[in-house]
PDB file of C-alpha atoms in Angstrom:
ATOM      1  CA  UNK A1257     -21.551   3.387   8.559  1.00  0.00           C
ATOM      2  CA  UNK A1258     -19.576   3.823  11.670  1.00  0.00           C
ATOM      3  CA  UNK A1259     -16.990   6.904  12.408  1.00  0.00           C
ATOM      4  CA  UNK A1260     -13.632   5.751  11.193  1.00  0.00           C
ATOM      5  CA  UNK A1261     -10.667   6.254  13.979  1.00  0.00           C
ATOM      6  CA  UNK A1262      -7.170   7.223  12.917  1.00  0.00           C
ATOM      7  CA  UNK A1263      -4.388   4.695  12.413  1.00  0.00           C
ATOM      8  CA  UNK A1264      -0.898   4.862  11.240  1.00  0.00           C
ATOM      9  CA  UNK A1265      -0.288   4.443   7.813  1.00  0.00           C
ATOM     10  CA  UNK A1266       3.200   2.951   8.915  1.00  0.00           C
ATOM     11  CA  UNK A1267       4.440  -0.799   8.801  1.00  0.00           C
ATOM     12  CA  UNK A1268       5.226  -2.009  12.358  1.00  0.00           C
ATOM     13  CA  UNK A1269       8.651  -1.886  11.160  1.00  0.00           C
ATOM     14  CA  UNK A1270       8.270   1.915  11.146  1.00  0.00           C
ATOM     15  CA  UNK A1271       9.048   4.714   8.764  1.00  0.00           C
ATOM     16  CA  UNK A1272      12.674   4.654   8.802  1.00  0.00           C
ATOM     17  CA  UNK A1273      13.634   1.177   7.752  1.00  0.00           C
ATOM     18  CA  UNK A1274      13.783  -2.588   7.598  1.00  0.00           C
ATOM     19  CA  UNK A1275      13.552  -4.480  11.035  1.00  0.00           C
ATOM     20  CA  UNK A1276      16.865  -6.015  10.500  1.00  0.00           C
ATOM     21  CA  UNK A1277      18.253  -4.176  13.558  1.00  0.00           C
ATOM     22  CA  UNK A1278      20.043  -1.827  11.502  1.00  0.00           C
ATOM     23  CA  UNK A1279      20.541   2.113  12.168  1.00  0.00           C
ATOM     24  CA  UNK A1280      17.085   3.933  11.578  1.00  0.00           C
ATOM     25  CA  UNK A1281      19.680   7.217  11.092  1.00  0.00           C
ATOM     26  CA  UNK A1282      20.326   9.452   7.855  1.00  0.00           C
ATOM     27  CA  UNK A1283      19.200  11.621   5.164  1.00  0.00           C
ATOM     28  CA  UNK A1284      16.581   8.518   4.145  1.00  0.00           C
ATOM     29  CA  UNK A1285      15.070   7.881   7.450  1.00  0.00           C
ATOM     30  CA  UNK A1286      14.091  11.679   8.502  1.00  0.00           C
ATOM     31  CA  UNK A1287      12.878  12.370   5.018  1.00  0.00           C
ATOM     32  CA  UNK A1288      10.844   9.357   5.379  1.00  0.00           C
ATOM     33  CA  UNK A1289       9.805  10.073   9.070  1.00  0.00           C
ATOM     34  CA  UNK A1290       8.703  13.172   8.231  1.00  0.00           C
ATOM     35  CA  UNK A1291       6.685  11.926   5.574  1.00  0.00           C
ATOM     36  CA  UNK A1292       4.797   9.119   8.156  1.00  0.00           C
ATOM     37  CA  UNK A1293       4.563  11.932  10.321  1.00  0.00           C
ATOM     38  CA  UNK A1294       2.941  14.578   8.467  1.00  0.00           C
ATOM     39  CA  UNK A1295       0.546  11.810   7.162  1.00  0.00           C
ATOM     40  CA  UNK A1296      -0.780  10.938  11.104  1.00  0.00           C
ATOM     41  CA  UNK A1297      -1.267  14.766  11.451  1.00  0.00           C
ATOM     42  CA  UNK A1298      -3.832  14.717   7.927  1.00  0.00           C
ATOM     43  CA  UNK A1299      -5.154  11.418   9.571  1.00  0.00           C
ATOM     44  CA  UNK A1300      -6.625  13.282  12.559  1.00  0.00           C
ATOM     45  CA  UNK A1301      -8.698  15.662  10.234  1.00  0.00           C
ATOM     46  CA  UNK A1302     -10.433  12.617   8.833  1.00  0.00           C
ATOM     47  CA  UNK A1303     -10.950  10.664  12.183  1.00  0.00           C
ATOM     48  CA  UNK A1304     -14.012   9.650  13.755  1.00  0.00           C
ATOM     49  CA  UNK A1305     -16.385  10.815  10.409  1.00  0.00           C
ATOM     50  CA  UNK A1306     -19.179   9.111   8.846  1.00  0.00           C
ATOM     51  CA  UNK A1307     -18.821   8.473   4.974  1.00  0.00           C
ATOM     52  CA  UNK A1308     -22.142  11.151   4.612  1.00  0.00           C
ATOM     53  CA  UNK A1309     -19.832  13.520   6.595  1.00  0.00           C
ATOM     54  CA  UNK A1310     -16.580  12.617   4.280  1.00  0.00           C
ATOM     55  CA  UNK A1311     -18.577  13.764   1.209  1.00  0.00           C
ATOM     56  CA  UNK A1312     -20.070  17.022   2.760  1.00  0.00           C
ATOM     57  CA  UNK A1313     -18.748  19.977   1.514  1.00  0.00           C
ATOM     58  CA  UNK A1314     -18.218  22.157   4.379  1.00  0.00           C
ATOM     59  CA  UNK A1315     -16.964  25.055   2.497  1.00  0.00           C
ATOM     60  CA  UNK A1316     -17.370  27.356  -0.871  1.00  0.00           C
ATOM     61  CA  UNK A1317     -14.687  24.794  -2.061  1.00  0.00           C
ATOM     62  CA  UNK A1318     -15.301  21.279  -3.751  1.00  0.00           C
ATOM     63  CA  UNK A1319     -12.913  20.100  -1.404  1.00  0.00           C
ATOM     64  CA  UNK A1320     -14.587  17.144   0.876  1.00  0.00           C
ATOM     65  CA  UNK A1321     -12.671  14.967   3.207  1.00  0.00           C
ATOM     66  CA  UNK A1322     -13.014  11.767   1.675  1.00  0.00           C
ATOM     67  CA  UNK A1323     -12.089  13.274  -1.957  1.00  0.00           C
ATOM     68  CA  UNK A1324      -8.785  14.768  -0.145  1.00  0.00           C
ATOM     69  CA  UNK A1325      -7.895  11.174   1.590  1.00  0.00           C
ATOM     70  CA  UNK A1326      -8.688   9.597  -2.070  1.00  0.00           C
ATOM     71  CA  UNK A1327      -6.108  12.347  -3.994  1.00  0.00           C
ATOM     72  CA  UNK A1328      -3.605  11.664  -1.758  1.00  0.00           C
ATOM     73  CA  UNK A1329      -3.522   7.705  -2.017  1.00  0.00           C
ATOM     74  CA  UNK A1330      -3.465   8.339  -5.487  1.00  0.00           C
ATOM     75  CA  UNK A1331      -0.516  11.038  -5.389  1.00  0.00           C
ATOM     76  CA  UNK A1332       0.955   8.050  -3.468  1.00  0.00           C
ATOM     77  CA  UNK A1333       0.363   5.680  -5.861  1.00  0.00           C
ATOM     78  CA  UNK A1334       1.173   8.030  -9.304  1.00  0.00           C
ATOM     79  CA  UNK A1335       4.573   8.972  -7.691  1.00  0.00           C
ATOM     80  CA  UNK A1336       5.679   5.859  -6.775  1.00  0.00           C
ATOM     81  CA  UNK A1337       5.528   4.394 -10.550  1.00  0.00           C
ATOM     82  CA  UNK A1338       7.297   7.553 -11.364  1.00  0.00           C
ATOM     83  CA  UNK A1339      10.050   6.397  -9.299  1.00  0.00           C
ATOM     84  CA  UNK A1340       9.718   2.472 -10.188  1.00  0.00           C
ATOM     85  CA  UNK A1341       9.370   3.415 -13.713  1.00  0.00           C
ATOM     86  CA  UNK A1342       5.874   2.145 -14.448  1.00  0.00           C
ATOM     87  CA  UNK A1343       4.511   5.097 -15.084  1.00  0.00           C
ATOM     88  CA  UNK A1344       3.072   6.208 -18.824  1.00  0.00           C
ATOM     89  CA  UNK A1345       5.663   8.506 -20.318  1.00  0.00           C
ATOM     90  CA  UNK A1346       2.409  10.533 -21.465  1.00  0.00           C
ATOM     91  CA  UNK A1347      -0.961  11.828 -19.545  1.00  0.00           C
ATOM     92  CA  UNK A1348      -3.547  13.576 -21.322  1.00  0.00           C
ATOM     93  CA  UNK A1349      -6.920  14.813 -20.276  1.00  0.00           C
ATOM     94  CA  UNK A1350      -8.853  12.071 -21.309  1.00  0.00           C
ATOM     95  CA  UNK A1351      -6.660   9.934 -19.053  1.00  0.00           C
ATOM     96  CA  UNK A1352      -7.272  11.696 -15.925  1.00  0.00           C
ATOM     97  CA  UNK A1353     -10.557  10.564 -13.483  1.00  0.00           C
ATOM     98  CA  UNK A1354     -12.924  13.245 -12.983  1.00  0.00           C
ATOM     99  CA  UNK A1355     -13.772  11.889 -10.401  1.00  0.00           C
ATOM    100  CA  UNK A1356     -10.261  11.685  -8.745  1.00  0.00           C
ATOM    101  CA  UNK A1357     -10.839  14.352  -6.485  1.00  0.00           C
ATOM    102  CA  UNK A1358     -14.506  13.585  -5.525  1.00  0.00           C
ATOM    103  CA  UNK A1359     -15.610  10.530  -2.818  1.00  0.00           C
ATOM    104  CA  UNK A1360     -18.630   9.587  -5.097  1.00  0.00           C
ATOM    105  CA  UNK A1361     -21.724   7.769  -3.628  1.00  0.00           C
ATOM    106  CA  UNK A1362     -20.604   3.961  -4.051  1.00  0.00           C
ATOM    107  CA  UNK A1363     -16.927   4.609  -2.263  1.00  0.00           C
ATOM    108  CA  UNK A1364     -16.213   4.469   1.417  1.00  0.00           C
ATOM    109  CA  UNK A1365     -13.970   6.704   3.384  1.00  0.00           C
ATOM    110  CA  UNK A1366     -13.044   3.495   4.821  1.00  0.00           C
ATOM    111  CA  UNK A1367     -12.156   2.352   1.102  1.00  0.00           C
ATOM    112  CA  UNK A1368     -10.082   5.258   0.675  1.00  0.00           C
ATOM    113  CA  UNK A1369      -8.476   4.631   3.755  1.00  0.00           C
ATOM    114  CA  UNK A1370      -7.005   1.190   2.863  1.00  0.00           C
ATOM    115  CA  UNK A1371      -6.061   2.768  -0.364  1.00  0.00           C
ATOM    116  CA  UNK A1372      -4.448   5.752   1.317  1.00  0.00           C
ATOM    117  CA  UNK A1373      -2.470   3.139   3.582  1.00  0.00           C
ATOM    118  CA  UNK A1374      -1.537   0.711   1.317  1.00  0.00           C
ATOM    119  CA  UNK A1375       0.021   3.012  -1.077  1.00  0.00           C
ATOM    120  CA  UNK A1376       1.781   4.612   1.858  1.00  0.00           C
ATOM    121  CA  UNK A1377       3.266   1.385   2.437  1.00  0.00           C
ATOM    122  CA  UNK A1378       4.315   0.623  -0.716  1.00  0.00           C
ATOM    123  CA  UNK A1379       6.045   3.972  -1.530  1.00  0.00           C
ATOM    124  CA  UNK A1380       7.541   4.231   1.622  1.00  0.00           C
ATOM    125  CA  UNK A1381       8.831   0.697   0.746  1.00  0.00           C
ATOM    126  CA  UNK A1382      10.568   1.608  -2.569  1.00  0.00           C
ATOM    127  CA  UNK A1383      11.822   4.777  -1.414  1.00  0.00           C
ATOM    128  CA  UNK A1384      13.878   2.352   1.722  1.00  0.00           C
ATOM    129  CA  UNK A1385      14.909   0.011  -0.992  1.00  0.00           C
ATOM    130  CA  UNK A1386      15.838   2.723  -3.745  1.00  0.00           C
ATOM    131  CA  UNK A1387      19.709   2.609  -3.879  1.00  0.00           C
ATOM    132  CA  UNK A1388      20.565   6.507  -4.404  1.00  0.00           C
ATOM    133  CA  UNK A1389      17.633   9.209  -4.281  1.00  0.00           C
ATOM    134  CA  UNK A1390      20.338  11.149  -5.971  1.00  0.00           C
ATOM    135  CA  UNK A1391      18.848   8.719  -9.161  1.00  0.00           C
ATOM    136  CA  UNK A1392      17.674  11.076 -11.812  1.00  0.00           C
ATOM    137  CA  UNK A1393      14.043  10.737 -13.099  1.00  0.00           C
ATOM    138  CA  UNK A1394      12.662  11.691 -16.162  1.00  0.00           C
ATOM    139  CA  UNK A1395       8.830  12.665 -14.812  1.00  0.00           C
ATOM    140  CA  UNK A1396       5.528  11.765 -17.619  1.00  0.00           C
ATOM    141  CA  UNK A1397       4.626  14.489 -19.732  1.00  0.00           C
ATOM    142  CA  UNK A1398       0.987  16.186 -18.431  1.00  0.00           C
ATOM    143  CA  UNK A1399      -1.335  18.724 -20.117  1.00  0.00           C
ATOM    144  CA  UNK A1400      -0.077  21.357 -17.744  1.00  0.00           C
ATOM    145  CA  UNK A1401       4.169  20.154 -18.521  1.00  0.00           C
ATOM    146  CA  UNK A1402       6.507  22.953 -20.038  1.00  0.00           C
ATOM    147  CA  UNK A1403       8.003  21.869 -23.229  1.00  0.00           C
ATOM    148  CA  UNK A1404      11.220  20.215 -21.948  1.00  0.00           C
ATOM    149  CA  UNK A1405      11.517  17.359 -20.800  1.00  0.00           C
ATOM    150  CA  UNK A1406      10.893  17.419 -16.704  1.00  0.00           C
ATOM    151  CA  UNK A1407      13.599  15.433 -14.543  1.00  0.00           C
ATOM    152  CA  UNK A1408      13.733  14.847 -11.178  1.00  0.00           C
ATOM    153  CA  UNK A1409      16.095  13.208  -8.692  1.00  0.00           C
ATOM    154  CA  UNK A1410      14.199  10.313  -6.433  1.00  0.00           C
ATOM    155  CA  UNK A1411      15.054  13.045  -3.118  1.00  0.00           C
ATOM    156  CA  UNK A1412      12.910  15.454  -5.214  1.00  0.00           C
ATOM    157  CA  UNK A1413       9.690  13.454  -5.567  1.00  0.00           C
ATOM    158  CA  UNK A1414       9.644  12.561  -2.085  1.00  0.00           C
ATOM    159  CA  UNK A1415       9.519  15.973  -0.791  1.00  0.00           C
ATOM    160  CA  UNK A1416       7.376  17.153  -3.401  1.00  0.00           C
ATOM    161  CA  UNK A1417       4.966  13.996  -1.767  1.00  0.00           C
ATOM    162  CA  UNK A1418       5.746  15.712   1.307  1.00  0.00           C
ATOM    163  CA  UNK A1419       4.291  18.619   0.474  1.00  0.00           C
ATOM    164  CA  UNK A1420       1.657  17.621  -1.159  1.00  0.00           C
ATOM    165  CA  UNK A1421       0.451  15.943   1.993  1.00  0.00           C
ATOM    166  CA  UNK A1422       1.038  19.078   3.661  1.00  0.00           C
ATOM    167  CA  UNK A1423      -0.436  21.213   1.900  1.00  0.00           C
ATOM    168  CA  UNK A1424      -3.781  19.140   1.542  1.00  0.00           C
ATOM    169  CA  UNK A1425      -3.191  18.699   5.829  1.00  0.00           C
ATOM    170  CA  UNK A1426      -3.911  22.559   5.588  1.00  0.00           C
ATOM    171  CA  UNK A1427      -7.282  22.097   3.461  1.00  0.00           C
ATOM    172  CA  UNK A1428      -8.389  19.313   5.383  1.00  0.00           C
ATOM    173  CA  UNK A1429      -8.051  20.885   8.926  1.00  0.00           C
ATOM    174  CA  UNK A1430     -10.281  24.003   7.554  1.00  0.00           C
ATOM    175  CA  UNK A1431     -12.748  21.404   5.606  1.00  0.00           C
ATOM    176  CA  UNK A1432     -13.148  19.678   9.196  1.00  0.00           C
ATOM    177  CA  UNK A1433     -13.536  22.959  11.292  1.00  0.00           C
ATOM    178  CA  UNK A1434     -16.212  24.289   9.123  1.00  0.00           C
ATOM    179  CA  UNK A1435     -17.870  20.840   8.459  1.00  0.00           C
ATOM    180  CA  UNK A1436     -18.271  19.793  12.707  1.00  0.00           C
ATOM    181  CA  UNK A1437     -15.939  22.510  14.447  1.00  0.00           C
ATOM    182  CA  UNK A1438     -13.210  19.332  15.305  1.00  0.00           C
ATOM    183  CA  UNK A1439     -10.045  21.232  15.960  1.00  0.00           C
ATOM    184  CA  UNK A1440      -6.819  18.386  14.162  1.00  0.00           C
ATOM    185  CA  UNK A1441      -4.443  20.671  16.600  1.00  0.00           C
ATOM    186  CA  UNK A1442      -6.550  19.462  19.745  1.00  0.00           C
ATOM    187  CA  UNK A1443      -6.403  15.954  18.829  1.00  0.00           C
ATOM    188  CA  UNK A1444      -2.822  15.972  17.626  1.00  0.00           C
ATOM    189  CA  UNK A1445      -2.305  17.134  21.256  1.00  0.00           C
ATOM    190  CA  UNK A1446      -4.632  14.780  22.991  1.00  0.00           C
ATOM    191  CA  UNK A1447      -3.201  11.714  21.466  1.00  0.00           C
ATOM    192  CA  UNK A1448       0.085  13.594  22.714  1.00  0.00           C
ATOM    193  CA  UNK A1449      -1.003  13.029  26.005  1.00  0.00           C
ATOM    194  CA  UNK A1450      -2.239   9.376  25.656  1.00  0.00           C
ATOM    195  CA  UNK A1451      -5.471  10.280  24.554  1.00  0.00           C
ATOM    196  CA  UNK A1452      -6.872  11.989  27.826  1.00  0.00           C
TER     197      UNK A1452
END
């Protein structure tokens, strides 16, 4: 399988907003660029491997770089319903993948990548067209829930998808360092410089 390159997970119209021609300014469109921007920085920790080398583990953890790229499309994708509202009101532990962290031996990093992408895409699309983030949210109950009721505003669960991508950008640079010695930083400032 070849190396798979980086690519934005953005929509040509960008992270901030429809194409119309209207202001890309606001509370919305930084949240939302920082969001697209912190997901090109993970990208570069994944870019250029082999799906053998996305399912090493390079490290005493389980963590592999194709089961980190899988997580997060589905973080993506989990929150999103959250905020649409197609989410089940209830998740127990017989619901959950076991696999959901793991890039198991008939998936592609290239798969995951499309996933990754497309949910990208489609949250950052709701979270454009959602008309107040101030819009209260009651979140699905989990194994791991306190006993009340959790309840979110919209603004909440996208920084909490911010730093989930974050803090998985963290694992994934040391995951990548240990598995070939890539530095993210140095290719973060390469394609800074146009790549040279």
């Amino acid at each position: 399988m070849e190396p798979t390159e980086p690519t934005s997970p953005i929509s040509s119209a960008g992270p901030a907003g429809p194409a119309d021609g209207s202001p890309r300014t606001g509370e919305r469109q930084d949240l939302l660029a920082m969001v697209a921007d912190q997901r090109t920085n993970f990208l570069y920790a994944v870019a250029g491997l082999t799906d053998e080398q996305a399912r090493t583990r390079s490290t005493v953890s389980e963590l592999t770089l194709g089961g980190i790229v899988k997580h997060l499309a589905d973080v993506q994708r989990s929150w999103l319903s959250v905020i649409d509202g197609t989410a089940a009101p209830e998740v127990g532990w017989a619901d959950l993948d076991p696999d959901g962290n793991r890039m198991t031996e008939d998936e592609t990093l290239a798969g995951h990548l499309d996933a990754f992408h497309a949910a990208a895409e489609a949250f950052d699309r709701t979270v454009r067209e959602e008309p107040d983030l101030g819009r209260a949210v009651t979140l699905p109950r989990y194994p791991w829930s306190p006993p009340e009721p959790l309840v979110w505003t919209v603004r909440h669960i996208l920084l909490h998808v911010f730093r989930e991508i974050a803090h998985h950008s963290g694992h994934s640079d040391i995951v990548r360092e240990a598995l070939d010695g890539a530095s993210t930083t140095e290719q973060m400032a390469k394609a800074a410089m146009g790549g040279e």
